[in-house]
XYZ file of C-alpha atoms in Angstrom:
607
model
C 186.539 65.047 55.192
C 185.983 66.529 58.634
C 182.575 67.980 59.606
C 184.368 70.038 62.285
C 185.886 72.267 59.597
C 184.016 75.025 57.772
C 183.191 74.285 54.118
C 185.608 75.614 51.507
C 184.471 76.712 48.040
C 185.916 74.646 45.154
C 187.954 77.474 43.655
C 189.940 77.948 46.886
C 190.898 74.281 47.147
C 191.786 74.128 43.457
C 193.979 77.233 43.682
C 195.857 76.111 46.798
C 196.531 72.621 45.430
C 197.442 73.975 41.997
C 200.089 76.234 43.550
C 201.960 73.311 45.142
C 205.190 72.055 43.651
C 205.258 68.497 42.233
C 207.212 67.361 45.293
C 204.609 68.726 47.709
C 201.734 67.283 45.674
C 203.099 63.816 46.292
C 202.924 64.459 50.035
C 199.453 66.050 50.011
C 197.394 62.937 50.786
C 199.571 62.078 53.778
C 199.229 65.664 55.021
C 195.424 65.478 54.711
C 195.351 62.243 56.706
C 197.502 63.829 59.407
C 195.316 66.936 59.645
C 192.145 64.837 59.939
C 193.620 63.217 63.049
C 194.539 66.540 64.700
C 192.183 68.418 67.058
C 190.236 71.402 65.744
C 188.859 74.198 67.931
C 186.229 76.742 66.929
C 186.038 80.353 68.100
C 183.172 82.164 66.404
C 183.847 82.185 62.678
C 187.407 80.909 63.100
C 188.551 77.270 63.285
C 192.106 76.371 64.284
C 193.778 73.019 63.571
C 196.822 72.193 65.702
C 199.346 70.726 63.250
C 201.789 70.234 66.124
C 202.563 71.840 69.466
C 203.835 75.045 67.862
C 202.113 75.274 64.473
C 198.461 75.717 63.596
C 196.302 76.280 60.522
C 193.502 78.838 60.849
C 190.385 78.858 58.657
C 188.285 82.023 58.755
C 184.688 81.668 57.551
C 182.663 84.784 58.454
C 179.826 83.846 56.091
C 179.805 80.199 57.087
C 182.243 79.152 54.355
C 185.840 79.863 53.353
C 185.623 81.897 50.144
C 189.219 83.060 49.576
C 192.733 81.660 49.815
C 193.729 84.415 52.240
C 191.120 83.063 54.700
C 193.334 79.989 55.296
C 196.532 80.891 57.152
C 199.350 78.791 58.528
C 201.974 79.594 61.168
C 204.783 77.410 59.796
C 208.025 78.808 58.357
C 207.137 77.890 54.752
C 203.792 79.735 54.750
C 202.045 80.857 52.625
C 203.565 78.347 50.168
C 203.337 75.450 52.607
C 201.538 72.146 52.344
C 199.306 72.724 55.367
C 196.956 75.250 53.741
C 196.174 72.975 50.791
C 195.756 70.011 53.140
C 193.285 71.925 55.313
C 191.213 72.922 52.280
C 191.246 69.320 51.014
C 190.146 67.986 54.415
C 187.183 70.361 54.745
C 183.698 69.872 53.269
C 183.040 71.430 49.876
C 180.946 74.606 49.902
C 178.818 76.089 47.175
C 180.603 78.664 45.005
C 177.587 80.961 45.162
C 176.360 82.084 48.597
C 172.785 81.153 49.408
C 170.302 84.052 49.466
C 168.526 85.121 52.597
C 165.468 82.845 52.914
C 163.433 85.842 54.012
C 164.216 87.899 50.879
C 161.345 89.955 49.521
C 159.046 88.272 47.028
C 156.266 90.829 46.987
C 157.441 92.391 43.709
C 157.506 89.141 41.770
C 158.500 85.498 41.834
C 161.136 84.724 44.389
C 164.221 82.629 43.826
C 165.932 80.382 46.249
C 169.087 78.357 46.120
C 168.598 75.031 44.377
C 168.923 71.941 46.505
C 172.603 71.034 46.879
C 173.584 68.603 44.198
C 170.010 68.518 42.928
C 168.699 68.637 39.383
C 166.965 71.838 38.457
C 163.904 71.590 36.228
C 163.981 75.222 35.152
C 167.118 76.879 33.849
C 168.573 80.286 33.226
C 170.911 81.128 30.404
C 174.604 81.326 31.134
C 177.087 84.012 30.124
C 177.218 84.569 26.398
C 174.015 82.674 25.663
C 172.504 83.751 22.354
C 169.079 85.322 22.663
C 167.917 84.610 19.118
C 168.247 86.556 15.883
C 166.871 90.095 15.792
C 164.130 90.966 13.413
C 161.596 88.324 14.332
C 162.795 85.616 11.938
C 162.723 81.912 12.591
C 164.962 81.241 15.563
C 167.656 78.628 15.330
C 167.787 76.090 18.188
C 169.904 77.438 21.014
C 173.284 75.764 21.399
C 175.936 75.785 24.100
C 178.509 78.543 23.910
C 182.141 77.834 23.188
C 183.001 78.430 26.844
C 180.266 76.053 27.988
C 181.402 73.324 25.621
C 184.983 73.683 26.853
C 183.844 73.651 30.489
C 181.758 70.508 29.919
C 184.742 68.731 28.370
C 186.886 69.793 31.333
C 184.357 68.348 33.769
C 184.160 65.105 31.776
C 187.943 64.707 31.650
C 188.333 65.416 35.395
C 185.554 62.994 36.337
C 187.001 60.372 33.967
C 190.363 60.729 35.716
C 188.690 60.055 39.073
C 186.992 56.967 37.641
C 190.282 55.833 36.098
C 192.026 55.957 39.481
C 189.072 54.807 41.586
C 188.463 56.135 45.065
C 191.564 54.314 46.294
C 193.728 56.375 43.951
C 191.717 59.598 43.701
C 193.705 61.633 46.189
C 193.573 65.330 46.943
C 195.227 66.306 43.648
C 192.613 64.605 41.444
C 189.872 65.937 43.709
C 191.238 69.462 43.303
C 191.251 69.066 39.521
C 187.586 68.080 39.590
C 186.817 71.031 41.891
C 188.635 73.317 39.473
C 186.486 71.896 36.673
C 183.369 72.516 38.789
C 184.397 76.149 39.316
C 185.046 76.559 35.590
C 181.609 75.122 34.814
C 179.923 77.524 37.203
C 181.696 80.510 35.668
C 180.578 79.307 32.231
C 176.935 79.220 33.323
C 176.651 75.480 34.015
C 175.577 75.277 37.685
C 174.111 71.805 37.316
C 177.404 70.360 36.068
C 179.268 72.201 38.818
C 176.990 70.797 41.520
C 177.288 67.277 40.097
C 181.086 67.491 40.117
C 181.117 68.729 43.706
C 178.882 65.839 44.795
C 181.425 63.387 43.338
C 184.272 64.994 45.290
C 182.262 64.887 48.512
C 181.423 61.207 48.005
C 185.057 60.367 47.176
C 186.206 62.060 50.386
C 183.578 60.157 52.360
C 184.853 56.906 50.861
C 188.498 57.668 51.610
C 187.779 58.650 55.230
C 185.486 55.658 55.937
C 182.514 57.930 56.589
C 179.641 55.766 57.938
C 177.252 57.539 55.565
C 179.222 56.556 52.463
C 177.525 54.182 50.020
C 179.172 52.715 46.931
C 175.952 52.903 44.931
C 175.629 56.605 45.750
C 179.117 57.384 44.438
C 178.523 55.267 41.324
C 175.290 57.159 40.640
C 177.039 60.509 41.191
C 179.837 59.582 38.768
C 177.355 58.437 36.140
C 175.332 61.641 36.572
C 178.278 64.002 36.074
C 179.679 62.003 33.144
C 176.403 61.808 31.231
C 175.716 65.480 31.927
C 179.130 66.598 30.663
C 178.889 64.229 27.690
C 175.501 65.553 26.543
C 176.027 69.267 27.127
C 178.214 70.139 24.105
C 175.683 68.587 21.698
C 172.412 69.650 23.342
C 170.071 72.290 21.904
C 166.920 74.121 22.897
C 164.986 72.985 25.989
C 167.293 70.011 26.487
C 170.236 72.401 26.798
C 168.350 74.586 29.278
C 167.659 71.585 31.494
C 171.278 70.412 31.322
C 172.592 73.855 32.217
C 170.513 74.038 35.382
C 170.082 77.080 37.562
C 171.753 78.442 40.658
C 168.537 79.902 41.972
C 165.190 78.146 42.053
C 162.335 80.070 40.409
C 159.171 80.593 42.444
C 155.724 81.439 41.121
C 152.767 82.967 42.976
C 150.213 80.356 44.019
C 147.664 82.399 45.940
C 146.252 80.980 49.163
C 146.897 77.422 50.316
C 145.411 75.232 53.033
C 148.010 72.588 53.817
C 147.973 69.469 55.991
C 151.172 68.054 57.475
C 152.137 64.490 56.458
C 155.613 63.809 57.880
C 159.104 65.245 58.365
C 162.396 63.659 57.362
C 166.045 64.470 58.032
C 168.098 65.653 55.062
C 171.716 64.553 54.596
C 173.108 65.318 51.143
C 176.250 64.110 49.404
C 177.480 67.696 49.188
C 177.707 68.252 52.946
C 174.311 69.851 53.569
C 171.920 68.790 56.306
C 168.606 69.791 57.809
C 164.977 68.752 57.771
C 162.141 68.781 55.249
C 158.437 68.613 56.046
C 155.960 67.287 53.503
C 152.446 68.685 53.329
C 149.483 68.292 50.986
C 146.517 70.408 49.990
C 142.921 69.246 49.670
C 143.544 68.026 46.092
C 146.479 65.831 47.104
C 149.228 68.052 45.665
C 152.444 67.843 47.677
C 154.408 70.811 49.053
C 157.618 70.869 51.064
C 159.041 73.209 53.668
C 162.764 72.719 54.242
C 165.602 74.023 56.376
C 168.874 72.877 54.790
C 172.346 74.351 55.339
C 175.954 73.106 55.565
C 176.297 70.579 58.373
C 176.094 66.948 59.409
C 173.714 64.571 61.161
C 173.540 66.717 64.309
C 172.126 69.574 62.282
C 169.603 67.231 60.670
C 168.215 66.200 64.041
C 168.287 69.744 65.416
C 166.558 71.275 62.401
C 163.393 69.321 63.163
C 162.855 71.477 66.239
C 163.590 74.761 64.477
C 160.764 77.126 63.645
C 159.424 76.847 60.103
C 160.592 79.880 58.179
C 157.320 80.839 56.524
C 155.345 83.892 57.536
C 154.842 84.524 61.246
C 154.152 80.932 62.251
C 155.882 79.574 65.352
C 155.505 75.941 64.296
C 158.550 73.713 64.249
C 159.052 71.134 61.503
C 158.161 68.358 63.921
C 154.921 70.143 64.882
C 153.996 71.012 61.297
C 154.210 67.339 60.288
C 151.174 66.703 62.522
C 149.388 70.047 62.204
C 148.333 72.245 59.302
C 149.195 75.567 57.714
C 147.123 78.327 56.132
C 149.243 80.323 53.684
C 148.366 83.508 51.799
C 150.510 85.038 49.075
C 152.232 81.691 48.656
C 155.110 81.224 46.214
C 155.964 77.725 45.006
C 158.883 76.318 43.014
C 158.317 73.819 40.171
C 159.160 70.916 42.503
C 156.655 72.024 45.157
C 158.952 73.834 47.587
C 157.267 76.722 49.412
C 158.965 80.113 49.315
C 159.549 82.186 52.437
C 159.580 85.741 51.156
C 158.437 88.844 52.994
C 155.106 88.836 51.152
C 154.157 85.365 52.386
C 151.796 85.080 55.353
C 151.213 81.818 57.228
C 149.385 80.815 60.398
C 148.925 77.508 62.181
C 145.860 75.455 61.309
C 144.490 72.115 62.382
C 145.899 68.890 60.972
C 144.225 65.588 60.160
C 145.110 61.922 60.594
C 146.320 59.920 57.635
C 143.050 57.985 57.482
C 140.925 61.133 57.392
C 140.107 63.385 54.446
C 141.821 64.894 52.581
C 145.064 62.999 53.309
C 143.426 59.592 52.900
C 143.280 60.157 49.122
C 147.066 59.804 48.959
C 146.760 56.138 49.999
C 143.833 55.516 47.628
C 146.108 55.547 44.548
C 147.170 51.970 43.588
C 150.788 51.152 44.371
C 151.546 50.221 40.753
C 150.326 53.620 39.575
C 152.473 55.395 42.175
C 155.540 53.402 41.095
C 154.938 54.207 37.426
C 154.690 57.883 38.340
C 157.966 57.749 40.278
C 159.820 55.946 37.476
C 158.647 58.570 34.987
C 160.647 61.223 36.840
C 157.957 62.669 39.107
C 158.214 62.719 42.915
C 159.292 59.347 44.265
C 157.215 59.121 47.452
C 154.995 56.073 47.863
C 151.903 56.077 50.107
C 151.265 52.421 50.871
C 149.208 50.245 53.201
C 151.245 47.181 54.196
C 151.216 44.238 56.566
C 154.525 43.624 58.315
C 155.561 39.995 57.879
C 159.103 39.807 59.273
C 162.654 40.650 58.318
C 164.946 39.646 55.489
C 168.722 39.503 55.612
C 170.682 41.487 53.012
C 174.378 42.173 52.543
C 173.958 45.684 53.962
C 171.943 44.473 56.981
C 168.452 43.330 57.865
C 165.395 45.095 56.496
C 161.652 44.773 57.019
C 159.583 42.465 54.864
C 156.004 43.529 54.224
C 153.073 42.519 52.088
C 151.663 45.318 49.924
C 148.495 44.085 48.210
C 150.165 40.781 47.416
C 153.547 42.280 46.486
C 156.420 41.243 48.824
C 158.085 44.527 49.696
C 161.451 45.148 51.361
C 161.641 48.268 53.549
C 165.060 49.650 54.471
C 166.105 52.646 56.540
C 166.506 55.935 54.718
C 169.763 56.785 56.557
C 172.456 54.623 58.116
C 174.085 57.373 60.165
C 174.153 56.180 63.799
C 173.106 59.637 64.988
C 169.699 59.103 63.380
C 167.191 56.550 64.743
C 166.316 54.920 61.392
C 167.988 51.561 61.992
C 166.877 51.270 65.620
C 163.278 52.010 64.635
C 163.372 49.351 61.915
C 164.597 46.754 64.410
C 161.707 47.536 66.750
C 159.122 47.514 63.962
C 160.313 44.033 63.025
C 158.741 42.868 66.303
C 155.340 44.207 65.213
C 154.795 41.401 62.697
C 151.194 41.090 61.541
C 150.481 44.796 62.067
C 148.700 46.500 59.176
C 150.000 50.035 58.829
C 149.932 52.927 56.453
C 153.450 54.067 55.564
C 155.288 56.668 53.522
C 158.338 55.374 51.671
C 160.705 56.399 48.900
C 161.015 54.092 45.899
C 164.335 52.339 45.270
C 164.382 51.138 41.625
C 165.589 47.579 41.354
C 164.692 44.077 40.178
C 162.500 43.476 43.231
C 160.103 45.772 45.155
C 162.108 47.857 47.590
C 161.659 51.235 49.288
C 163.166 53.386 52.013
C 160.801 53.694 54.976
C 160.282 57.336 55.991
C 157.195 57.414 58.209
C 154.568 55.024 59.511
C 151.434 54.862 61.590
C 152.077 54.107 65.236
C 152.009 50.315 65.807
C 149.429 50.581 68.601
C 147.756 53.958 67.905
C 146.478 54.366 64.314
C 145.729 58.022 64.977
C 149.406 58.775 65.631
C 152.362 58.645 63.270
C 156.108 58.152 63.582
C 158.762 59.972 61.549
C 161.366 57.215 61.488
C 164.322 59.518 60.858
C 163.476 61.880 63.727
C 161.270 60.087 66.282
C 162.566 57.184 68.335
C 160.283 54.225 69.018
C 160.388 52.472 72.381
C 159.623 48.879 73.297
C 156.461 50.130 75.022
C 155.158 51.380 71.666
C 154.905 47.829 70.311
C 151.930 45.476 70.644
C 151.974 43.299 73.792
C 154.139 40.202 73.440
C 155.832 41.447 70.291
C 158.991 39.537 69.435
C 161.203 40.075 66.406
C 161.281 36.953 64.175
C 164.583 35.628 62.839
C 165.680 37.182 59.576
C 165.134 35.134 56.440
C 168.057 34.657 54.091
C 168.285 37.012 51.133
C 168.538 35.188 47.858
C 166.732 36.780 44.923
C 168.095 40.207 44.036
C 171.800 39.423 43.778
C 171.122 36.260 41.731
C 169.588 38.251 38.873
C 171.670 37.944 35.666
C 172.027 41.724 35.517
C 174.180 41.455 38.627
C 177.020 40.148 36.459
C 177.270 43.543 34.757
C 176.292 45.655 37.758
C 179.075 44.311 39.958
C 181.714 45.221 37.348
C 180.291 48.748 37.151
C 180.531 49.036 40.925
C 183.978 47.405 41.131
C 185.436 50.141 38.947
C 184.388 52.893 41.368
C 186.704 51.993 44.287
C 189.382 50.146 42.312
C 189.515 52.034 39.034
C 190.622 50.709 35.665
C 193.222 48.284 36.999
C 190.609 46.184 38.825
C 188.586 45.587 35.669
C 191.723 44.986 33.621
C 192.590 42.105 35.944
C 188.991 40.864 36.178
C 188.548 40.742 32.396
C 190.828 37.797 31.703
C 188.003 35.233 31.715
C 184.951 35.402 29.377
C 182.674 33.533 31.774
C 180.348 36.382 32.781
C 179.771 37.606 29.231
C 179.131 34.063 27.999
C 176.605 33.495 30.785
C 174.801 36.729 29.933
C 174.536 35.640 26.307
C 173.172 32.241 27.286
C 170.510 34.018 29.351
C 169.495 36.214 26.416
C 171.180 39.452 27.568
C 173.343 39.938 24.488
C 173.507 43.729 24.905
C 174.716 43.389 28.494
C 177.329 40.880 27.360
C 178.569 43.221 24.658
C 178.809 46.117 27.115
C 180.727 43.944 29.557
C 183.175 42.852 26.857
C 183.687 46.451 25.786
C 184.230 47.553 29.399
C 186.912 44.932 29.969
C 188.552 45.748 26.629
C 188.662 49.455 27.449
C 190.153 48.707 30.869
C 192.881 46.487 29.406
C 193.723 48.772 26.470
C 197.213 50.067 27.212
C 199.652 50.768 24.391
C 203.443 50.854 24.648
C 206.042 52.908 22.865
C 208.964 51.452 20.900
C 210.925 51.018 24.131
C 208.154 49.004 25.801
C 207.038 51.791 28.120
C 203.328 52.168 28.815
C 201.733 55.166 27.106
C 199.127 57.281 28.893
C 195.790 55.500 29.115
C 192.760 56.615 27.112
C 190.651 57.705 30.077
C 187.896 58.957 27.782
C 187.271 55.557 26.198
C 187.184 53.812 29.566
C 184.804 56.419 30.993
C 182.450 56.125 28.003
C 182.431 52.327 28.204
C 181.757 52.436 31.944
C 179.015 55.045 31.473
C 177.279 52.958 28.798
C 177.247 49.940 31.116
C 175.988 52.046 34.053
C 173.149 53.622 32.046
C 172.104 50.279 30.585
C 172.034 48.728 34.042
C 169.917 51.581 35.370
C 167.442 51.336 32.480
C 167.022 47.562 32.822
C 166.626 47.811 36.602
C 163.881 50.398 36.178
C 162.064 48.101 33.759
C 162.431 45.150 36.135
C 161.210 47.372 38.974
C 158.079 48.337 37.031
C 157.247 44.696 36.289
C 157.920 43.644 39.891
C 155.346 46.165 41.090
C 152.942 45.424 38.236
C 153.374 48.955 36.879
C 153.228 49.696 33.157
C 156.369 51.111 31.549
C 156.220 54.100 29.208
C 156.397 51.787 26.177
C 153.564 49.593 27.462
C 151.399 52.597 28.339
C 151.872 54.237 24.927
C 149.146 53.543 22.330
C 150.102 51.301 19.457
C 151.106 53.096 16.287
C 149.027 52.391 13.168
């Protein structure tokens, strides 16, 4: 995937790849690799890739994205039935099928909508095409069910995602990616935007893995695969409100919220798995409710850093995101989405106001909530930000690199960078903060569920100036910002998280993502891991591991000894069960590590 190319909507890629002959499909991955190594030049809305000295592929994206097959042209003799057009579409980022609305659209006549966060999960849904509206006459309404088209689209998404899991990222070339994009387009047409967005996020992560993108993370792709599989699995059987949530919505509903007095907390860069980038600024009102102002569009890390210095698109304010994170905002006629995002319609008025330090009212109330209570709130599905006061104690060495070790009211906490992209200063800032051992700071972090306390560090008080703050994804610390004589201690060895028994199941779940079925079929010859899990009392995990290996090794042969097609559905369901179990157990372990009560513990005992 090349960030130099304009994004291409899924239907275009699927159509171009689907039109190739079987012979050309076999050569598609090699053609994509070749195009990614060729120079691309941009002239306005047009990008040209030089295939060789005489031939070039042109992508025309007047609206920021390629939305039709005729917008990709090639100058070779075989065009338009050549391989180059499909290769160019497969090498480009994936765009949203539906164009984003103008952020300044009018909201004075009612609640405004905005495009849902790319790849995000919508809390409020709209009905898709053909959705029943209930029986006429005022009788008792039957629970709403998915339409026939929606059920078929969900099964198509499941089968396409299962095929990607079957092959693994090593084998999921452009053809399998195009099939999943075709399934995503079908889901969107059937009124399932959430399934479509989840499928697109898988394709983007697979392309990042195959091109060695520095931002690729195996856990992110595994989570994306699990999300699209469980979504497509549940949709055909869901009813009522559960179905509405699973459908999702293309546009985010906004509701009037009157006048707001907001105080900036911090800004963070945004880099999504679907190829979007920008910045988001978090604010709070006097009651501690959180609101966000974001500027997200197709792009990479350079757009994320640049968006911080763009003007906030609310009312007539001239504040940038970086300035708003330290100032305040007075908003009248505000519109707010269910997840706290501020609308930017024509009826919204906003002016700059004074900000406050983190230790002053009203922001100080965010840090007054006990850490365990904040973790319980995050694990219940609410916003996952943590407002903590910690003492930096050193660094700890992990497989992915060193991270900060801090004490949070007696809880040993690991703090990692939110982004690993070298264009962002997250890692460099963490290295410098490691030299500020002993400093007691207020921080903002994002919870990472796991068997030990861990979070992604987003912002912190300045090491030598408590009245200042540092946005670790946008601001760059200098050695002069550290206390005098600060020296980074050696990193301690990491030895607790990966030794947890659950790791025996988790590593098999993760191994299947890059290697596919064949890796687990070979790894399932010995019963050692399952036996160890049983000895440690994790009988359910052992059973899931046995079933996963059995599904991977299940290949039947015909009467001539030839292998029959594999049952991708059974393997995908076995893998999904193991992934969901692992996630549930890790969340429980996370709650106990922080001293937070789980939902079962918090519920009153039944008589």
